[in-house]
Amino acid sequence: MNTSSIKKAFGILLPLLWMCGPQGHAQTDPAAKAVLRQVSATYKGYTTLQASFTLAIQQAQQTDQQAASGTIYMQPATGKYHINTDNQDLISDGKTQWMVLKEEKEVQLTEVDNDSDAISPANIFSFYNNGYKYVAAADERVGNTQLHVVELTPEDTQAPYFKIKLRINKANHLIHDVTVFDKGGTRYSYTIKDTKANPAVAADKFTFKQSAYPGMEIVDLR
């Protein structure tokens, strides 16, 4: 998968691993709300979290998929995260974000925009609390795993996607996968695996260490 595809995928949605309970919309499905509250109860108390994920991108009118995999570490209460993939790393201390573009040998520095409506690691706990309608869809199964299904629709007609589909493991209330439906016909599918609650994570995991990325050009976009 090329770097531009990964950048767009992360810009639309990063793996949804942590959620806050919905704050109540005028137009929501009580069944979907109950499912999301169960997910919240599972994730909300985690101090740190680690999970592996796979990302598959299916372009419109193409049969071949682009694929990537990675690992995400997060400190939910502080908005800190560290995401690794083969082509790109994304690191934030809650205030600054470092996007490491490995193929380009470049590191882009930006400020974390906590006021933005865009979905990002900083707000994945609560991105749908405002601006989304959600409904429960028919349950599904993957192998022997029974899944709740919740579909979210952005109220903002300018959003680059028209639907997000969450599938949630009925047995443990963990997110199984997320599919983002882009208006251009592309589908971004994130599958979450090997979720670990409260792993030991070094404090400096959430800051950029230039020694770990020798030969990189630093581009300050702040």
mmCIF file with all atom_site columns, N, CA and C in Angstrom, residues 184-222:
data_model
loop_
_atom_site.group_PDB
_atom_site.id
_atom_site.type_symbol
_atom_site.label_atom_id
_atom_site.label_alt_id
_atom_site.label_comp_id
_atom_site.label_asym_id
_atom_site.label_entity_id
_atom_site.label_seq_id
_atom_site.pdbx_PDB_ins_code
_atom_site.Cartn_x
_atom_site.Cartn_y
_atom_site.Cartn_z
_atom_site.occupancy
_atom_site.B_iso_or_equiv
_atom_site.pdbx_formal_charge
_atom_site.auth_seq_id
_atom_site.auth_comp_id
_atom_site.auth_asym_id
_atom_site.auth_atom_id
_atom_site.pdbx_PDB_model_num
ATOM 1   N N  . GLY A 1 184 ? -16.529 8.522  -2.642 1.00 0.00 ? 184 GLY A N  1
ATOM 2   C CA . GLY A 1 184 ? -15.987 8.186  -3.953 1.00 0.00 ? 184 GLY A CA 1
ATOM 3   C C  . GLY A 1 184 ? -16.097 6.719  -4.304 1.00 0.00 ? 184 GLY A C  1
ATOM 4   N N  . GLY A 1 185 ? -16.673 5.927  -3.391 1.00 0.00 ? 185 GLY A N  1
ATOM 5   C CA . GLY A 1 185 ? -16.849 4.499  -3.645 1.00 0.00 ? 185 GLY A CA 1
ATOM 6   C C  . GLY A 1 185 ? -15.803 3.608  -3.011 1.00 0.00 ? 185 GLY A C  1
ATOM 7   N N  . THR A 1 186 ? -14.807 4.209  -2.346 1.00 0.00 ? 186 THR A N  1
ATOM 8   C CA . THR A 1 186 ? -13.764 3.426  -1.676 1.00 0.00 ? 186 THR A CA 1
ATOM 9   C C  . THR A 1 186 ? -14.238 2.988  -0.296 1.00 0.00 ? 186 THR A C  1
ATOM 10  N N  . ARG A 1 187 ? -13.858 1.777  0.098  1.00 0.00 ? 187 ARG A N  1
ATOM 11  C CA . ARG A 1 187 ? -14.161 1.278  1.434  1.00 0.00 ? 187 ARG A CA 1
ATOM 12  C C  . ARG A 1 187 ? -12.854 1.045  2.197  1.00 0.00 ? 187 ARG A C  1
ATOM 13  N N  . TYR A 1 188 ? -12.803 1.579  3.418  1.00 0.00 ? 188 TYR A N  1
ATOM 14  C CA . TYR A 1 188 ? -11.659 1.394  4.305  1.00 0.00 ? 188 TYR A CA 1
ATOM 15  C C  . TYR A 1 188 ? -12.108 0.476  5.437  1.00 0.00 ? 188 TYR A C  1
ATOM 16  N N  . SER A 1 189 ? -11.500 -0.697 5.532  1.00 0.00 ? 189 SER A N  1
ATOM 17  C CA . SER A 1 189 ? -11.912 -1.671 6.553  1.00 0.00 ? 189 SER A CA 1
ATOM 18  C C  . SER A 1 189 ? -10.776 -1.906 7.537  1.00 0.00 ? 189 SER A C  1
ATOM 19  N N  . TYR A 1 190 ? -11.051 -1.643 8.809  1.00 0.00 ? 190 TYR A N  1
ATOM 20  C CA . TYR A 1 190 ? -10.081 -1.833 9.887  1.00 0.00 ? 190 TYR A CA 1
ATOM 21  C C  . TYR A 1 190 ? -10.537 -3.018 10.740 1.00 0.00 ? 190 TYR A C  1
ATOM 22  N N  . THR A 1 191 ? -9.681  -4.004 10.899 1.00 0.00 ? 191 THR A N  1
ATOM 23  C CA . THR A 1 191 ? -9.979  -5.135 11.770 1.00 0.00 ? 191 THR A CA 1
ATOM 24  C C  . THR A 1 191 ? -9.055  -5.071 12.980 1.00 0.00 ? 191 THR A C  1
ATOM 25  N N  . ILE A 1 192 ? -9.641  -5.112 14.176 1.00 0.00 ? 192 ILE A N  1
ATOM 26  C CA . ILE A 1 192 ? -8.899  -4.961 15.422 1.00 0.00 ? 192 ILE A CA 1
ATOM 27  C C  . ILE A 1 192 ? -8.627  -6.330 16.014 1.00 0.00 ? 192 ILE A C  1
ATOM 28  N N  . LYS A 1 193 ? -7.379  -6.574 16.403 1.00 0.00 ? 193 LYS A N  1
ATOM 29  C CA . LYS A 1 193 ? -7.005  -7.885 16.934 1.00 0.00 ? 193 LYS A CA 1
ATOM 30  C C  . LYS A 1 193 ? -6.131  -7.714 18.169 1.00 0.00 ? 193 LYS A C  1
ATOM 31  N N  . ASP A 1 194 ? -6.131  -8.744 18.999 1.00 0.00 ? 194 ASP A N  1
ATOM 32  C CA . ASP A 1 194 ? -5.175  -8.846 20.108 1.00 0.00 ? 194 ASP A CA 1
ATOM 33  C C  . ASP A 1 194 ? -5.188  -7.615 21.009 1.00 0.00 ? 194 ASP A C  1
ATOM 34  N N  . THR A 1 195 ? -6.376  -7.182 21.384 1.00 0.00 ? 195 THR A N  1
ATOM 35  C CA . THR A 1 195 ? -6.481  -6.024 22.266 1.00 0.00 ? 195 THR A CA 1
ATOM 36  C C  . THR A 1 195 ? -5.964  -6.383 23.663 1.00 0.00 ? 195 THR A C  1
ATOM 37  N N  . LYS A 1 196 ? -5.070  -5.542 24.188 1.00 0.00 ? 196 LYS A N  1
ATOM 38  C CA . LYS A 1 196 ? -4.509  -5.748 25.525 1.00 0.00 ? 196 LYS A CA 1
ATOM 39  C C  . LYS A 1 196 ? -4.842  -4.535 26.385 1.00 0.00 ? 196 LYS A C  1
ATOM 40  N N  . ALA A 1 197 ? -5.441  -4.784 27.546 1.00 0.00 ? 197 ALA A N  1
ATOM 41  C CA . ALA A 1 197 ? -5.806  -3.707 28.459 1.00 0.00 ? 197 ALA A CA 1
ATOM 42  C C  . ALA A 1 197 ? -4.679  -3.444 29.443 1.00 0.00 ? 197 ALA A C  1
ATOM 43  N N  . ASN A 1 198 ? -4.361  -2.170 29.619 1.00 0.00 ? 198 ASN A N  1
ATOM 44  C CA . ASN A 1 198 ? -3.389  -1.703 30.612 1.00 0.00 ? 198 ASN A CA 1
ATOM 45  C C  . ASN A 1 198 ? -2.008  -2.354 30.496 1.00 0.00 ? 198 ASN A C  1
ATOM 46  N N  . PRO A 1 199 ? -1.452  -2.451 29.279 1.00 0.00 ? 199 PRO A N  1
ATOM 47  C CA . PRO A 1 199 ? -0.082  -2.946 29.165 1.00 0.00 ? 199 PRO A CA 1
ATOM 48  C C  . PRO A 1 199 ? 0.897   -1.903 29.690 1.00 0.00 ? 199 PRO A C  1
ATOM 49  N N  . ALA A 1 200 ? 2.075   -2.353 30.078 1.00 0.00 ? 200 ALA A N  1
ATOM 50  C CA . ALA A 1 200 ? 3.123   -1.415 30.494 1.00 0.00 ? 200 ALA A CA 1
ATOM 51  C C  . ALA A 1 200 ? 3.675   -0.718 29.254 1.00 0.00 ? 200 ALA A C  1
ATOM 52  N N  . VAL A 1 201 ? 3.548   0.599  29.202 1.00 0.00 ? 201 VAL A N  1
ATOM 53  C CA . VAL A 1 201 ? 4.023   1.391  28.062 1.00 0.00 ? 201 VAL A CA 1
ATOM 54  C C  . VAL A 1 201 ? 4.916   2.498  28.603 1.00 0.00 ? 201 VAL A C  1
ATOM 55  N N  . ALA A 1 202 ? 6.143   2.577  28.113 1.00 0.00 ? 202 ALA A N  1
ATOM 56  C CA . ALA A 1 202 ? 7.080   3.600  28.568 1.00 0.00 ? 202 ALA A CA 1
ATOM 57  C C  . ALA A 1 202 ? 6.545   4.990  28.231 1.00 0.00 ? 202 ALA A C  1
ATOM 58  N N  . ALA A 1 203 ? 6.790   5.944  29.124 1.00 0.00 ? 203 ALA A N  1
ATOM 59  C CA . ALA A 1 203 ? 6.279   7.307  28.938 1.00 0.00 ? 203 ALA A CA 1
ATOM 60  C C  . ALA A 1 203 ? 6.773   7.939  27.645 1.00 0.00 ? 203 ALA A C  1
ATOM 61  N N  . ASP A 1 204 ? 8.015   7.634  27.251 1.00 0.00 ? 204 ASP A N  1
ATOM 62  C CA . ASP A 1 204 ? 8.560   8.260  26.046 1.00 0.00 ? 204 ASP A CA 1
ATOM 63  C C  . ASP A 1 204 ? 8.055   7.611  24.760 1.00 0.00 ? 204 ASP A C  1
ATOM 64  N N  . LYS A 1 205 ? 7.182   6.624  24.884 1.00 0.00 ? 205 LYS A N  1
ATOM 65  C CA . LYS A 1 205 ? 6.585   6.015  23.699 1.00 0.00 ? 205 LYS A CA 1
ATOM 66  C C  . LYS A 1 205 ? 5.763   7.034  22.923 1.00 0.00 ? 205 LYS A C  1
ATOM 67  N N  . PHE A 1 206 ? 5.284   8.063  23.616 1.00 0.00 ? 206 PHE A N  1
ATOM 68  C CA . PHE A 1 206 ? 4.375   9.027  23.016 1.00 0.00 ? 206 PHE A CA 1
ATOM 69  C C  . PHE A 1 206 ? 5.057   10.338 22.635 1.00 0.00 ? 206 PHE A C  1
ATOM 70  N N  . THR A 1 207 ? 6.373   10.309 22.502 1.00 0.00 ? 207 THR A N  1
ATOM 71  C CA . THR A 1 207 ? 7.112   11.464 22.006 1.00 0.00 ? 207 THR A CA 1
ATOM 72  C C  . THR A 1 207 ? 8.041   11.009 20.881 1.00 0.00 ? 207 THR A C  1
ATOM 73  N N  . PHE A 1 208 ? 8.300   11.912 19.962 1.00 0.00 ? 208 PHE A N  1
ATOM 74  C CA . PHE A 1 208 ? 9.164   11.592 18.831 1.00 0.00 ? 208 PHE A CA 1
ATOM 75  C C  . PHE A 1 208 ? 10.628  11.605 19.268 1.00 0.00 ? 208 PHE A C  1
ATOM 76  N N  . LYS A 1 209 ? 11.335  10.527 18.966 1.00 0.00 ? 209 LYS A N  1
ATOM 77  C CA . LYS A 1 209 ? 12.769  10.427 19.268 1.00 0.00 ? 209 LYS A CA 1
ATOM 78  C C  . LYS A 1 209 ? 13.513  10.400 17.932 1.00 0.00 ? 209 LYS A C  1
ATOM 79  N N  . GLN A 1 210 ? 14.230  11.478 17.635 1.00 0.00 ? 210 GLN A N  1
ATOM 80  C CA . GLN A 1 210 ? 14.893  11.595 16.338 1.00 0.00 ? 210 GLN A CA 1
ATOM 81  C C  . GLN A 1 210 ? 15.931  10.499 16.137 1.00 0.00 ? 210 GLN A C  1
ATOM 82  N N  . SER A 1 211 ? 16.520  10.024 17.229 1.00 0.00 ? 211 SER A N  1
ATOM 83  C CA . SER A 1 211 ? 17.522  8.961  17.117 1.00 0.00 ? 211 SER A CA 1
ATOM 84  C C  . SER A 1 211 ? 16.933  7.667  16.570 1.00 0.00 ? 211 SER A C  1
ATOM 85  N N  . ALA A 1 212 ? 15.622  7.501  16.713 1.00 0.00 ? 212 ALA A N  1
ATOM 86  C CA . ALA A 1 212 ? 14.958  6.298  16.206 1.00 0.00 ? 212 ALA A CA 1
ATOM 87  C C  . ALA A 1 212 ? 14.676  6.387  14.710 1.00 0.00 ? 212 ALA A C  1
ATOM 88  N N  . TYR A 1 213 ? 14.833  7.594  14.143 1.00 0.00 ? 213 TYR A N  1
ATOM 89  C CA . TYR A 1 213 ? 14.543  7.805  12.730 1.00 0.00 ? 213 TYR A CA 1
ATOM 90  C C  . TYR A 1 213 ? 15.694  8.572  12.080 1.00 0.00 ? 213 TYR A C  1
ATOM 91  N N  . PRO A 1 214 ? 16.866  7.976  11.984 1.00 0.00 ? 214 PRO A N  1
ATOM 92  C CA . PRO A 1 214 ? 18.023  8.694  11.415 1.00 0.00 ? 214 PRO A CA 1
ATOM 93  C C  . PRO A 1 214 ? 17.822  9.043  9.947  1.00 0.00 ? 214 PRO A C  1
ATOM 94  N N  . GLY A 1 215 ? 18.337  10.203 9.578  1.00 0.00 ? 215 GLY A N  1
ATOM 95  C CA . GLY A 1 215 ? 18.275  10.615 8.179  1.00 0.00 ? 215 GLY A CA 1
ATOM 96  C C  . GLY A 1 215 ? 16.952  11.201 7.736  1.00 0.00 ? 215 GLY A C  1
ATOM 97  N N  . MET A 1 216 ? 16.049  11.435 8.675  1.00 0.00 ? 216 MET A N  1
ATOM 98  C CA . MET A 1 216 ? 14.746  11.991 8.338  1.00 0.00 ? 216 MET A CA 1
ATOM 99  C C  . MET A 1 216 ? 14.803  13.518 8.311  1.00 0.00 ? 216 MET A C  1
ATOM 100 N N  . GLU A 1 217 ? 14.138  14.115 7.330  1.00 0.00 ? 217 GLU A N  1
ATOM 101 C CA . GLU A 1 217 ? 13.977  15.566 7.285  1.00 0.00 ? 217 GLU A CA 1
ATOM 102 C C  . GLU A 1 217 ? 12.802  15.952 8.155  1.00 0.00 ? 217 GLU A C  1
ATOM 103 N N  . ILE A 1 218 ? 12.987  16.946 9.028  1.00 0.00 ? 218 ILE A N  1
ATOM 104 C CA . ILE A 1 218 ? 11.922  17.413 9.914  1.00 0.00 ? 218 ILE A CA 1
ATOM 105 C C  . ILE A 1 218 ? 11.265  18.626 9.263  1.00 0.00 ? 218 ILE A C  1
ATOM 106 N N  . VAL A 1 219 ? 9.958   18.518 9.024  1.00 0.00 ? 219 VAL A N  1
ATOM 107 C CA . VAL A 1 219 ? 9.196   19.610 8.418  1.00 0.00 ? 219 VAL A CA 1
ATOM 108 C C  . VAL A 1 219 ? 8.162   20.097 9.438  1.00 0.00 ? 219 VAL A C  1
ATOM 109 N N  . ASP A 1 220 ? 8.365   21.314 9.922  1.00 0.00 ? 220 ASP A N  1
ATOM 110 C CA . ASP A 1 220 ? 7.485   21.881 10.955 1.00 0.00 ? 220 ASP A CA 1
ATOM 111 C C  . ASP A 1 220 ? 6.330   22.618 10.271 1.00 0.00 ? 220 ASP A C  1
ATOM 112 N N  . LEU A 1 221 ? 5.112   22.070 10.375 1.00 0.00 ? 221 LEU A N  1
ATOM 113 C CA . LEU A 1 221 ? 3.946   22.664 9.735  1.00 0.00 ? 221 LEU A CA 1
ATOM 114 C C  . LEU A 1 221 ? 3.060   23.398 10.739 1.00 0.00 ? 221 LEU A C  1
ATOM 115 N N  . ARG A 1 222 ? 3.579   23.603 11.939 1.00 0.00 ? 222 ARG A N  1
ATOM 116 C CA . ARG A 1 222 ? 2.774   24.289 12.961 1.00 0.00 ? 222 ARG A CA 1
ATOM 117 C C  . ARG A 1 222 ? 2.677   25.796 12.674 1.00 0.00 ? 222 ARG A C  1
#
